[in-house]
PDB file of C-alpha atoms and ligand atoms in Angstrom:
ATOM      1  CA  UNK K   1      -4.399 -13.376   5.364  1.00  0.00           C
ATOM      2  CA  UNK K   2      -0.355 -13.921   6.537  1.00  0.00           C
ATOM      3  CA  UNK K   3       1.847 -10.517   5.441  1.00  0.00           C
ATOM      4  CA  UNK K   4       5.681 -11.080   6.234  1.00  0.00           C
ATOM      5  CA  UNK K   5       7.622  -7.821   5.954  1.00  0.00           C
ATOM      6  CA  UNK K   6      11.580  -8.297   5.908  1.00  0.00           C
ATOM      7  CA  UNK K   7      13.244  -4.672   6.761  1.00  0.00           C
ATOM      8  CA  UNK K   8      15.934  -3.386   9.143  1.00  0.00           C
ATOM      9  CA  UNK K   9      13.879  -1.489  11.134  1.00  0.00           C
ATOM     10  CA  UNK K  10      11.114  -4.051  12.040  1.00  0.00           C
ATOM     11  CA  UNK K  11      10.005  -1.764  14.780  1.00  0.00           C
ATOM     12  CA  UNK K  12       8.626   0.487  12.268  1.00  0.00           C
ATOM     13  CA  UNK K  13       5.874  -1.946  12.295  1.00  0.00           C
ATOM     14  CA  UNK K  14       4.927  -2.123  15.919  1.00  0.00           C
ATOM     15  CA  UNK K  15       2.247   1.269  16.696  1.00  0.00           C
ATOM     16  CA  UNK K  16       0.523   0.159  13.654  1.00  0.00           C
ATOM     17  CA  UNK K  17       0.477  -3.617  14.450  1.00  0.00           C
ATOM     18  CA  UNK K  18      -1.587  -1.796  17.825  1.00  0.00           C
ATOM     19  CA  UNK K  19      -3.212   1.019  16.330  1.00  0.00           C
ATOM     20  CA  UNK K  20      -6.792   1.950  14.528  1.00  0.00           C
ATOM     21  CA  UNK K  21      -7.708  -0.531  11.939  1.00  0.00           C
ATOM     22  CA  UNK K  22      -4.883  -2.277  11.041  1.00  0.00           C
ATOM     23  CA  UNK K  23      -4.868  -3.202  14.783  1.00  0.00           C
ATOM     24  CA  UNK K  24      -8.256  -4.433  15.251  1.00  0.00           C
ATOM     25  CA  UNK K  25      -7.711  -6.723  11.957  1.00  0.00           C
ATOM     26  CA  UNK K  26      -4.816  -7.646  13.447  1.00  0.00           C
ATOM     27  CA  UNK K  27      -6.263  -8.493  16.711  1.00  0.00           C
ATOM     28  CA  UNK K  28      -9.234  -9.979  15.127  1.00  0.00           C
ATOM     29  CA  UNK K  29      -6.846 -12.605  13.473  1.00  0.00           C
ATOM     30  CA  UNK K  30      -7.963 -11.559  10.076  1.00  0.00           C
ATOM     31  CA  UNK K  31      -4.544 -10.008   9.375  1.00  0.00           C
ATOM     32  CA  UNK K  32      -1.061 -12.004  11.009  1.00  0.00           C
ATOM     33  CA  UNK K  33       1.477  -9.121  10.402  1.00  0.00           C
ATOM     34  CA  UNK K  34       5.311 -10.178  10.875  1.00  0.00           C
ATOM     35  CA  UNK K  35       7.935  -8.371  10.953  1.00  0.00           C
ATOM     36  CA  UNK K  36      11.268  -9.286  10.376  1.00  0.00           C
ATOM     37  CA  UNK K  37      14.647  -7.901  10.862  1.00  0.00           C
ATOM     38  CA  UNK K  38      16.800  -8.602   7.774  1.00  0.00           C
ATOM     39  CA  UNK K  39      20.124  -8.986   9.677  1.00  0.00           C
ATOM     40  CA  UNK K  40      18.747 -11.873  11.117  1.00  0.00           C
ATOM     41  CA  UNK K  41      19.873 -13.848   7.806  1.00  0.00           C
ATOM     42  CA  UNK K  42      23.490 -12.284   7.787  1.00  0.00           C
ATOM     43  CA  UNK K  43      26.376 -14.925   8.804  1.00  0.00           C
ATOM     44  CA  UNK K  44      28.807 -12.282   9.900  1.00  0.00           C
ATOM     45  CA  UNK K  45      29.750 -10.834  13.178  1.00  0.00           C
ATOM     46  CA  UNK K  46      28.652  -7.063  12.345  1.00  0.00           C
ATOM     47  CA  UNK K  47      24.868  -8.195  10.729  1.00  0.00           C
ATOM     48  CA  UNK K  48      25.940  -6.568   7.251  1.00  0.00           C
ATOM     49  CA  UNK K  49      22.957  -6.155   5.258  1.00  0.00           C
ATOM     50  CA  UNK K  50      24.763  -3.600   2.666  1.00  0.00           C
ATOM     51  CA  UNK K  51      28.015  -2.626   0.540  1.00  0.00           C
ATOM     52  CA  UNK K  52      29.495  -0.345  -1.887  1.00  0.00           C
ATOM     53  CA  UNK K  53      28.104  -0.402  -5.581  1.00  0.00           C
ATOM     54  CA  UNK K  54      30.121  -2.162  -8.028  1.00  0.00           C
ATOM     55  CA  UNK K  55      31.565   0.414 -10.921  1.00  0.00           C
ATOM     56  CA  UNK K  56      31.498   3.077  -8.352  1.00  0.00           C
ATOM     57  CA  UNK K  57      28.779   5.952  -7.095  1.00  0.00           C
ATOM     58  CA  UNK K  58      27.364   7.385  -4.307  1.00  0.00           C
ATOM     59  CA  UNK K  59      25.859   5.443  -1.227  1.00  0.00           C
ATOM     60  CA  UNK K  60      25.284   1.971  -0.565  1.00  0.00           C
ATOM     61  CA  UNK K  61      23.636  -1.407  -2.218  1.00  0.00           C
ATOM     62  CA  UNK K  62      21.573  -4.015  -0.055  1.00  0.00           C
ATOM     63  CA  UNK K  63      23.192  -7.562  -0.560  1.00  0.00           C
ATOM     64  CA  UNK K  64      21.747 -10.187  -2.170  1.00  0.00           C
ATOM     65  CA  UNK K  65      22.508 -13.188   0.222  1.00  0.00           C
ATOM     66  CA  UNK K  66      20.280 -12.179   3.125  1.00  0.00           C
ATOM     67  CA  UNK K  67      17.668 -10.899   1.267  1.00  0.00           C
ATOM     68  CA  UNK K  68      17.412 -13.298  -1.294  1.00  0.00           C
ATOM     69  CA  UNK K  69      17.263 -16.453   2.353  1.00  0.00           C
ATOM     70  CA  UNK K  70      15.241 -14.425   3.693  1.00  0.00           C
ATOM     71  CA  UNK K  71      12.264 -14.074   1.002  1.00  0.00           C
ATOM     72  CA  UNK K  72      13.013 -17.700   0.527  1.00  0.00           C
ATOM     73  CA  UNK K  73      12.973 -19.078   3.870  1.00  0.00           C
ATOM     74  CA  UNK K  74       9.022 -16.609   4.227  1.00  0.00           C
ATOM     75  CA  UNK K  75       8.007 -17.765   0.674  1.00  0.00           C
ATOM     76  CA  UNK K  76       9.850 -20.523  -0.776  1.00  0.00           C
ATOM     77  CA  UNK K  77      11.898 -20.451  -3.985  1.00  0.00           C
ATOM     78  CA  UNK K  78      10.661 -18.346  -6.975  1.00  0.00           C
ATOM     79  CA  UNK K  79       9.988 -20.285 -10.083  1.00  0.00           C
ATOM     80  CA  UNK K  80       9.252 -23.147  -8.442  1.00  0.00           C
ATOM     81  CA  UNK K  81       5.183 -23.530  -8.442  1.00  0.00           C
ATOM     82  CA  UNK K  82       5.580 -25.732  -5.788  1.00  0.00           C
ATOM     83  CA  UNK K  83       8.086 -24.494  -2.934  1.00  0.00           C
ATOM     84  CA  UNK K  84       6.794 -20.758  -3.446  1.00  0.00           C
ATOM     85  CA  UNK K  85       3.756 -19.990  -0.765  1.00  0.00           C
ATOM     86  CA  UNK K  86       3.035 -16.247  -1.255  1.00  0.00           C
ATOM     87  CA  UNK K  87       3.481 -13.714  -3.335  1.00  0.00           C
ATOM     88  CA  UNK K  88       6.974 -11.631  -3.093  1.00  0.00           C
ATOM     89  CA  UNK K  89       6.310  -8.122  -3.471  1.00  0.00           C
ATOM     90  CA  UNK K  90       9.769  -5.559  -3.411  1.00  0.00           C
ATOM     91  CA  UNK K  91       8.781  -1.929  -2.677  1.00  0.00           C
ATOM     92  CA  UNK K  92      10.338   0.161  -4.965  1.00  0.00           C
ATOM     93  CA  UNK K  93       9.895   3.449  -6.948  1.00  0.00           C
ATOM     94  CA  UNK K  94      11.132   1.384 -10.195  1.00  0.00           C
ATOM     95  CA  UNK K  95       7.992  -0.673  -9.874  1.00  0.00           C
ATOM     96  CA  UNK K  96       4.260  -0.396 -11.132  1.00  0.00           C
ATOM     97  CA  UNK K  97       1.752   2.595  -9.262  1.00  0.00           C
ATOM     98  CA  UNK K  98      -0.031   0.808  -6.769  1.00  0.00           C
ATOM     99  CA  UNK K  99      -3.764   1.562  -7.966  1.00  0.00           C
ATOM    100  CA  UNK K 100      -6.673   0.031  -6.319  1.00  0.00           C
ATOM    101  CA  UNK K 101      -7.878  -2.202  -8.953  1.00  0.00           C
ATOM    102  CA  UNK K 102      -4.166  -4.233  -8.140  1.00  0.00           C
ATOM    103  CA  UNK K 103      -5.349  -3.602  -4.088  1.00  0.00           C
ATOM    104  CA  UNK K 104      -7.644  -5.288  -4.386  1.00  0.00           C
ATOM    105  CA  UNK K 105      -5.985  -8.359  -6.513  1.00  0.00           C
ATOM    106  CA  UNK K 106      -3.811  -8.447  -3.364  1.00  0.00           C
ATOM    107  CA  UNK K 107      -6.457  -8.538  -1.084  1.00  0.00           C
ATOM    108  CA  UNK K 108      -7.068 -11.827  -2.932  1.00  0.00           C
ATOM    109  CA  UNK K 109      -3.902 -13.303  -1.920  1.00  0.00           C
ATOM    110  CA  UNK K 110      -3.780 -15.383   1.601  1.00  0.00           C
ATOM    111  CA  UNK K 111      -0.255 -14.587   2.498  1.00  0.00           C
ATOM    112  CA  UNK K 112       2.175 -11.648   0.570  1.00  0.00           C
ATOM    113  CA  UNK K 113       5.731 -11.047   1.296  1.00  0.00           C
ATOM    114  CA  UNK K 114       6.670  -7.370   1.488  1.00  0.00           C
ATOM    115  CA  UNK K 115      10.395  -6.435   0.525  1.00  0.00           C
ATOM    116  CA  UNK K 116      11.780  -3.143   2.413  1.00  0.00           C
ATOM    117  CA  UNK K 117      14.733  -1.533   0.538  1.00  0.00           C
ATOM    118  CA  UNK K 118      16.742   1.152   1.641  1.00  0.00           C
ATOM    119  CA  UNK K 119      19.663   2.760   1.221  1.00  0.00           C
ATOM    120  CA  UNK K 120      20.162   3.553  -2.729  1.00  0.00           C
ATOM    121  CA  UNK K 121      18.224  -0.210  -2.825  1.00  0.00           C
ATOM    122  CA  UNK K 122      18.945  -3.452  -3.784  1.00  0.00           C
ATOM    123  CA  UNK K 123      20.778  -5.365  -5.417  1.00  0.00           C
ATOM    124  CA  UNK K 124      19.335  -6.401  -9.295  1.00  0.00           C
ATOM    125  CA  UNK K 125      19.409  -9.923  -8.087  1.00  0.00           C
ATOM    126  CA  UNK K 126      17.373 -10.385  -5.759  1.00  0.00           C
ATOM    127  CA  UNK K 127      15.074  -9.011  -7.807  1.00  0.00           C
ATOM    128  CA  UNK K 128      15.772 -11.531 -10.828  1.00  0.00           C
ATOM    129  CA  UNK K 129      15.920 -14.503  -8.104  1.00  0.00           C
ATOM    130  CA  UNK K 130      13.279 -13.946  -6.117  1.00  0.00           C
ATOM    131  CA  UNK K 131      11.047 -11.089  -6.325  1.00  0.00           C
ATOM    132  CA  UNK K 132       7.453 -11.392  -7.777  1.00  0.00           C
ATOM    133  CA  UNK K 133       6.824  -7.772  -8.779  1.00  0.00           C
ATOM    134  CA  UNK K 134       7.898  -4.608  -7.851  1.00  0.00           C
ATOM    135  CA  UNK K 135       5.361  -1.991  -5.712  1.00  0.00           C
ATOM    136  CA  UNK K 136       5.837   1.879  -6.499  1.00  0.00           C
ATOM    137  CA  UNK K 137       3.744   3.896  -4.260  1.00  0.00           C
ATOM    138  CA  UNK K 138       4.123   7.112  -6.503  1.00  0.00           C
ATOM    139  CA  UNK K 139       6.765   9.245  -8.253  1.00  0.00           C
ATOM    140  CA  UNK K 140       8.409  10.325  -5.846  1.00  0.00           C
ATOM    141  CA  UNK K 141      11.677   9.079  -3.484  1.00  0.00           C
ATOM    142  CA  UNK K 142      11.003   8.303  -0.053  1.00  0.00           C
ATOM    143  CA  UNK K 143      14.623   6.848   1.856  1.00  0.00           C
ATOM    144  CA  UNK K 144      13.150   3.574   2.809  1.00  0.00           C
ATOM    145  CA  UNK K 145      10.253   0.648   1.504  1.00  0.00           C
ATOM    146  CA  UNK K 146       8.554   0.348   5.485  1.00  0.00           C
ATOM    147  CA  UNK K 147       6.459   3.697   4.670  1.00  0.00           C
ATOM    148  CA  UNK K 148       5.146   2.361   0.879  1.00  0.00           C
ATOM    149  CA  UNK K 149       4.918  -1.279   2.756  1.00  0.00           C
ATOM    150  CA  UNK K 150       2.639  -0.228   5.454  1.00  0.00           C
ATOM    151  CA  UNK K 151       0.327   1.989   2.392  1.00  0.00           C
ATOM    152  CA  UNK K 152       0.077  -0.939   1.018  1.00  0.00           C
ATOM    153  CA  UNK K 153      -0.839  -3.256   4.404  1.00  0.00           C
ATOM    154  CA  UNK K 154      -3.485  -0.712   5.022  1.00  0.00           C
ATOM    155  CA  UNK K 155      -4.577  -0.811   1.979  1.00  0.00           C
ATOM    156  CA  UNK K 156      -5.396  -4.092   1.107  1.00  0.00           C
ATOM    157  CA  UNK K 157      -6.105  -4.845   5.112  1.00  0.00           C
ATOM    158  CA  UNK K 158      -9.728  -2.225   4.876  1.00  0.00           C
ATOM    159  CA  UNK K 159     -11.005  -4.575   2.266  1.00  0.00           C
ATOM    160  CA  UNK K 160     -10.586  -8.187   3.954  1.00  0.00           C
ATOM    161  CA  UNK K 161     -14.102  -9.125   5.055  1.00  0.00           C
ATOM    162  CA  UNK K 162     -14.940  -8.355   8.227  1.00  0.00           C
ATOM    163  CA  UNK K 163     -12.409  -5.362   8.860  1.00  0.00           C
ATOM    164  CA  UNK K 164     -14.546  -2.851   8.088  1.00  0.00           C
ATOM    165  CA  UNK K 165     -17.501  -1.704  10.374  1.00  0.00           C
ATOM    166  CA  UNK K 166     -19.749  -1.381   7.273  1.00  0.00           C
ATOM    167  CA  UNK K 167     -18.525  -3.192   4.102  1.00  0.00           C
ATOM    168  CA  UNK K 168     -20.840  -1.021   1.906  1.00  0.00           C
ATOM    169  CA  UNK K 169     -18.247   2.371   2.781  1.00  0.00           C
ATOM    170  CA  UNK K 170     -16.309   0.478   0.380  1.00  0.00           C
ATOM    171  CA  UNK K 171     -18.413   0.430  -2.389  1.00  0.00           C
ATOM    172  CA  UNK K 172     -18.820   4.343  -2.626  1.00  0.00           C
ATOM    173  CA  UNK K 173     -15.274   5.099  -2.620  1.00  0.00           C
ATOM    174  CA  UNK K 174     -13.462   6.714  -4.312  1.00  0.00           C
ATOM    175  CA  UNK K 175     -11.500   4.238  -7.670  1.00  0.00           C
ATOM    176  CA  UNK K 176     -14.110   2.188  -6.640  1.00  0.00           C
ATOM    177  CA  UNK K 177     -15.634   2.111  -9.822  1.00  0.00           C
ATOM    178  CA  UNK K 178     -13.354   4.339 -11.159  1.00  0.00           C
ATOM    179  CA  UNK K 179     -14.933   7.304 -10.127  1.00  0.00           C
ATOM    180  CA  UNK K 180     -13.702   9.290  -7.033  1.00  0.00           C
ATOM    181  CA  UNK K 181     -16.611   9.800  -4.063  1.00  0.00           C
ATOM    182  CA  UNK K 182     -18.140  13.303  -4.466  1.00  0.00           C
ATOM    183  CA  UNK K 183     -18.769  15.570  -1.227  1.00  0.00           C
ATOM    184  CA  UNK K 184     -19.638  14.590   2.053  1.00  0.00           C
ATOM    185  CA  UNK K 185     -21.592  16.376   4.879  1.00  0.00           C
ATOM    186  CA  UNK K 186     -22.091  15.593   8.557  1.00  0.00           C
ATOM    187  CA  UNK K 187     -23.910  17.778  11.208  1.00  0.00           C
ATOM    188  CA  UNK K 188     -24.736  20.541  12.297  1.00  0.00           C
ATOM    189  CA  UNK K 189     -26.584  21.357   8.730  1.00  0.00           C
ATOM    190  CA  UNK K 190     -25.123  25.276   9.143  1.00  0.00           C
ATOM    191  CA  UNK K 191     -21.786  25.661   9.379  1.00  0.00           C
ATOM    192  CA  UNK K 192     -20.466  28.950   9.417  1.00  0.00           C
ATOM    193  CA  UNK K 193     -22.814  29.720   7.088  1.00  0.00           C
ATOM    194  CA  UNK K 194     -22.009  27.039   4.633  1.00  0.00           C
ATOM    195  CA  UNK K 195     -25.462  24.782   4.361  1.00  0.00           C
ATOM    196  CA  UNK K 196     -25.171  20.823   3.551  1.00  0.00           C
ATOM    197  CA  UNK K 197     -27.672  20.306   0.745  1.00  0.00           C
ATOM    198  CA  UNK K 198     -31.285  20.720   0.739  1.00  0.00           C
ATOM    199  CA  UNK K 199     -31.492  16.766  -0.757  1.00  0.00           C
ATOM    200  CA  UNK K 200     -28.938  15.095   1.481  1.00  0.00           C
ATOM    201  CA  UNK K 201     -31.724  15.894   4.512  1.00  0.00           C
ATOM    202  CA  UNK K 202     -34.583  15.560   2.413  1.00  0.00           C
ATOM    203  CA  UNK K 203     -34.750  11.813   3.470  1.00  0.00           C
ATOM    204  CA  UNK K 204     -35.408  10.873  -0.466  1.00  0.00           C
ATOM    205  CA  UNK K 205     -33.407   8.028  -0.664  1.00  0.00           C
ATOM    206  CA  UNK K 206     -33.353   7.906  -4.729  1.00  0.00           C
ATOM    207  CA  UNK K 207     -32.356  11.888  -5.087  1.00  0.00           C
ATOM    208  CA  UNK K 208     -30.119  11.214  -2.463  1.00  0.00           C
ATOM    209  CA  UNK K 209     -28.552   8.111  -4.373  1.00  0.00           C
ATOM    210  CA  UNK K 210     -28.966  10.567  -8.088  1.00  0.00           C
ATOM    211  CA  UNK K 211     -27.198  13.350  -6.239  1.00  0.00           C
ATOM    212  CA  UNK K 212     -24.063  11.229  -5.301  1.00  0.00           C
ATOM    213  CA  UNK K 213     -23.954   9.711  -8.293  1.00  0.00           C
ATOM    214  CA  UNK K 214     -23.506  13.259 -10.366  1.00  0.00           C
ATOM    215  CA  UNK K 215     -21.644  14.691  -8.170  1.00  0.00           C
ATOM    216  CA  UNK K 216     -19.531  11.662  -8.429  1.00  0.00           C
ATOM    217  CA  UNK K 217     -19.132  12.041 -12.134  1.00  0.00           C
ATOM    218  CA  UNK K 218     -18.859  15.548 -11.850  1.00  0.00           C
ATOM    219  CA  UNK K 219     -15.924  16.078  -9.346  1.00  0.00           C
ATOM    220  CA  UNK K 220     -14.374  13.366 -11.378  1.00  0.00           C
ATOM    221  CA  UNK K 221     -14.480  15.400 -14.692  1.00  0.00           C
ATOM    222  CA  UNK K 222     -13.169  18.478 -12.891  1.00  0.00           C
ATOM    223  CA  UNK K 223     -10.303  16.780 -10.929  1.00  0.00           C
ATOM    224  CA  UNK K 224      -9.230  13.487 -12.939  1.00  0.00           C
ATOM    225  CA  UNK K 225     -10.768  13.533 -16.426  1.00  0.00           C
ATOM    226  CA  UNK K 226      -7.493  10.821 -16.770  1.00  0.00           C
ATOM    227  CA  UNK K 227     -10.143   8.119 -14.854  1.00  0.00           C
ATOM    228  CA  UNK K 228     -12.780   8.904 -17.211  1.00  0.00           C
ATOM    229  CA  UNK K 229     -10.737   8.623 -20.637  1.00  0.00           C
ATOM    230  CA  UNK K 230     -11.300  12.228 -21.261  1.00  0.00           C
ATOM    231  CA  UNK K 231      -8.124  14.035 -20.983  1.00  0.00           C
ATOM    232  CA  UNK K 232      -7.344  16.991 -18.669  1.00  0.00           C
ATOM    233  CA  UNK K 233      -9.928  18.843 -16.662  1.00  0.00           C
ATOM    234  CA  UNK K 234      -9.480  22.343 -15.296  1.00  0.00           C
ATOM    235  CA  UNK K 235      -8.450  21.788 -11.977  1.00  0.00           C
ATOM    236  CA  UNK K 236      -5.964  19.457 -10.528  1.00  0.00           C
ATOM    237  CA  UNK K 237      -5.217  18.205  -6.664  1.00  0.00           C
TER     238      UNK K 237
HETATM  239  N1  LIG H   1      18.599   3.934  -5.858  1.00  0.00           N
HETATM  240  C1  LIG H   1      16.565   3.781  -5.931  1.00  0.00           C
HETATM  241  C2  LIG H   1      16.464   4.658  -7.273  1.00  0.00           C
HETATM  242  O1  LIG H   1      16.509   5.841  -7.579  1.00  0.00           O
HETATM  243  O2  LIG H   1      15.535   3.878  -7.964  1.00  0.00           O
HETATM  244  C3  LIG H   1      15.789   4.557  -4.874  1.00  0.00           C
HETATM  245  C4  LIG H   1      16.372   4.272  -3.077  1.00  0.00           C
HETATM  246  S1  LIG H   1      15.042   4.745  -1.812  1.00  0.00           S
HETATM  247  C5  LIG H   1      16.720   5.800  -1.394  1.00  0.00           C
HETATM  248  C6  LIG H   1      15.315   3.500  -0.920  1.00  0.00           C
HETATM  249  C7  LIG H   1      14.599   2.351  -0.849  1.00  0.00           C
HETATM  250  O3  LIG H   1      13.228   3.310  -0.581  1.00  0.00           O
HETATM  251  C8  LIG H   1      13.421   1.207  -1.780  1.00  0.00           C
HETATM  252  O4  LIG H   1      14.710   0.594  -2.516  1.00  0.00           O
HETATM  253  C9  LIG H   1      12.281   1.251  -2.021  1.00  0.00           C
HETATM  254  O5  LIG H   1      12.460  -0.156  -1.052  1.00  0.00           O
HETATM  255  C10 LIG H   1      12.001   2.547  -0.866  1.00  0.00           C
HETATM  256  N2  LIG H   1      11.365   3.505  -1.720  1.00  0.00           N
HETATM  257  C11 LIG H   1      11.927   4.465  -1.846  1.00  0.00           C
HETATM  258  N3  LIG H   1      10.728   5.443  -2.826  1.00  0.00           N
HETATM  259  C12 LIG H   1       9.399   4.366  -2.838  1.00  0.00           C
HETATM  260  C13 LIG H   1       8.169   4.594  -3.462  1.00  0.00           C
HETATM  261  N4  LIG H   1       8.169   5.932  -3.914  1.00  0.00           N
HETATM  262  N5  LIG H   1       7.600   3.331  -3.764  1.00  0.00           N
HETATM  263  C14 LIG H   1       8.098   2.525  -3.159  1.00  0.00           C
HETATM  264  N6  LIG H   1       9.201   2.350  -2.042  1.00  0.00           N
HETATM  265  C15 LIG H   1      10.157   3.002  -2.370  1.00  0.00           C
END
């Protein structure tokens, strides 16, 4: 999968391109992650990407020209089915909330272009003219779209074939089947008086599977009943 990121801080992506799971996916050529400096699409001496808002108010707004030209250079023009070669997502707190189902859908794409806002956000015409969808990573406001873009990139990358050592691990993970995953344990069998449930050490695979399914149901009911469509539970994270 190719992922192009448009940002005024392309260097923020460097450590992620060479570290851990994403680093391995890039090294193996499973992901081709390229971060582009938005200022490369400016035309003035100061490489300006922002301007004051029409109507007044605090802060600066990202200008439409460099963003639209960058997106069109990387993804083709919006609204022209032949010309558009990638799905263009703007990271925005006003976007649709990212969840695992959407991540799975995005993992089917061959080319994503991620656009990172800064300042007070981007001129609306960028969205109207060049963006396919707006993506939020949660109901809070960050200073820029770079961390949200990295969240999306890591969530998508780990689903790509060949990235996870054991593809079965994605199968049992939280949200994969509408449930949270239950508790997990490793050695030692007893730690500070807390013992690993005997069933997990029994070697009885059917009993282990049953126990895990029950715990997943129980954890989801207690912490995230909304996932079961059951209203609020006694505990939320
Ligand atoms: N003025 C905007 C508003 O009220 O909706 C917020 C702008 S925010 C300070 C600057 C940039 O950070 C946004 O353009 C977006 O790219 C990014 N951003 C901030 N919070 C985000 C979130 N929860 N999800 C995705 N992107 C976010």
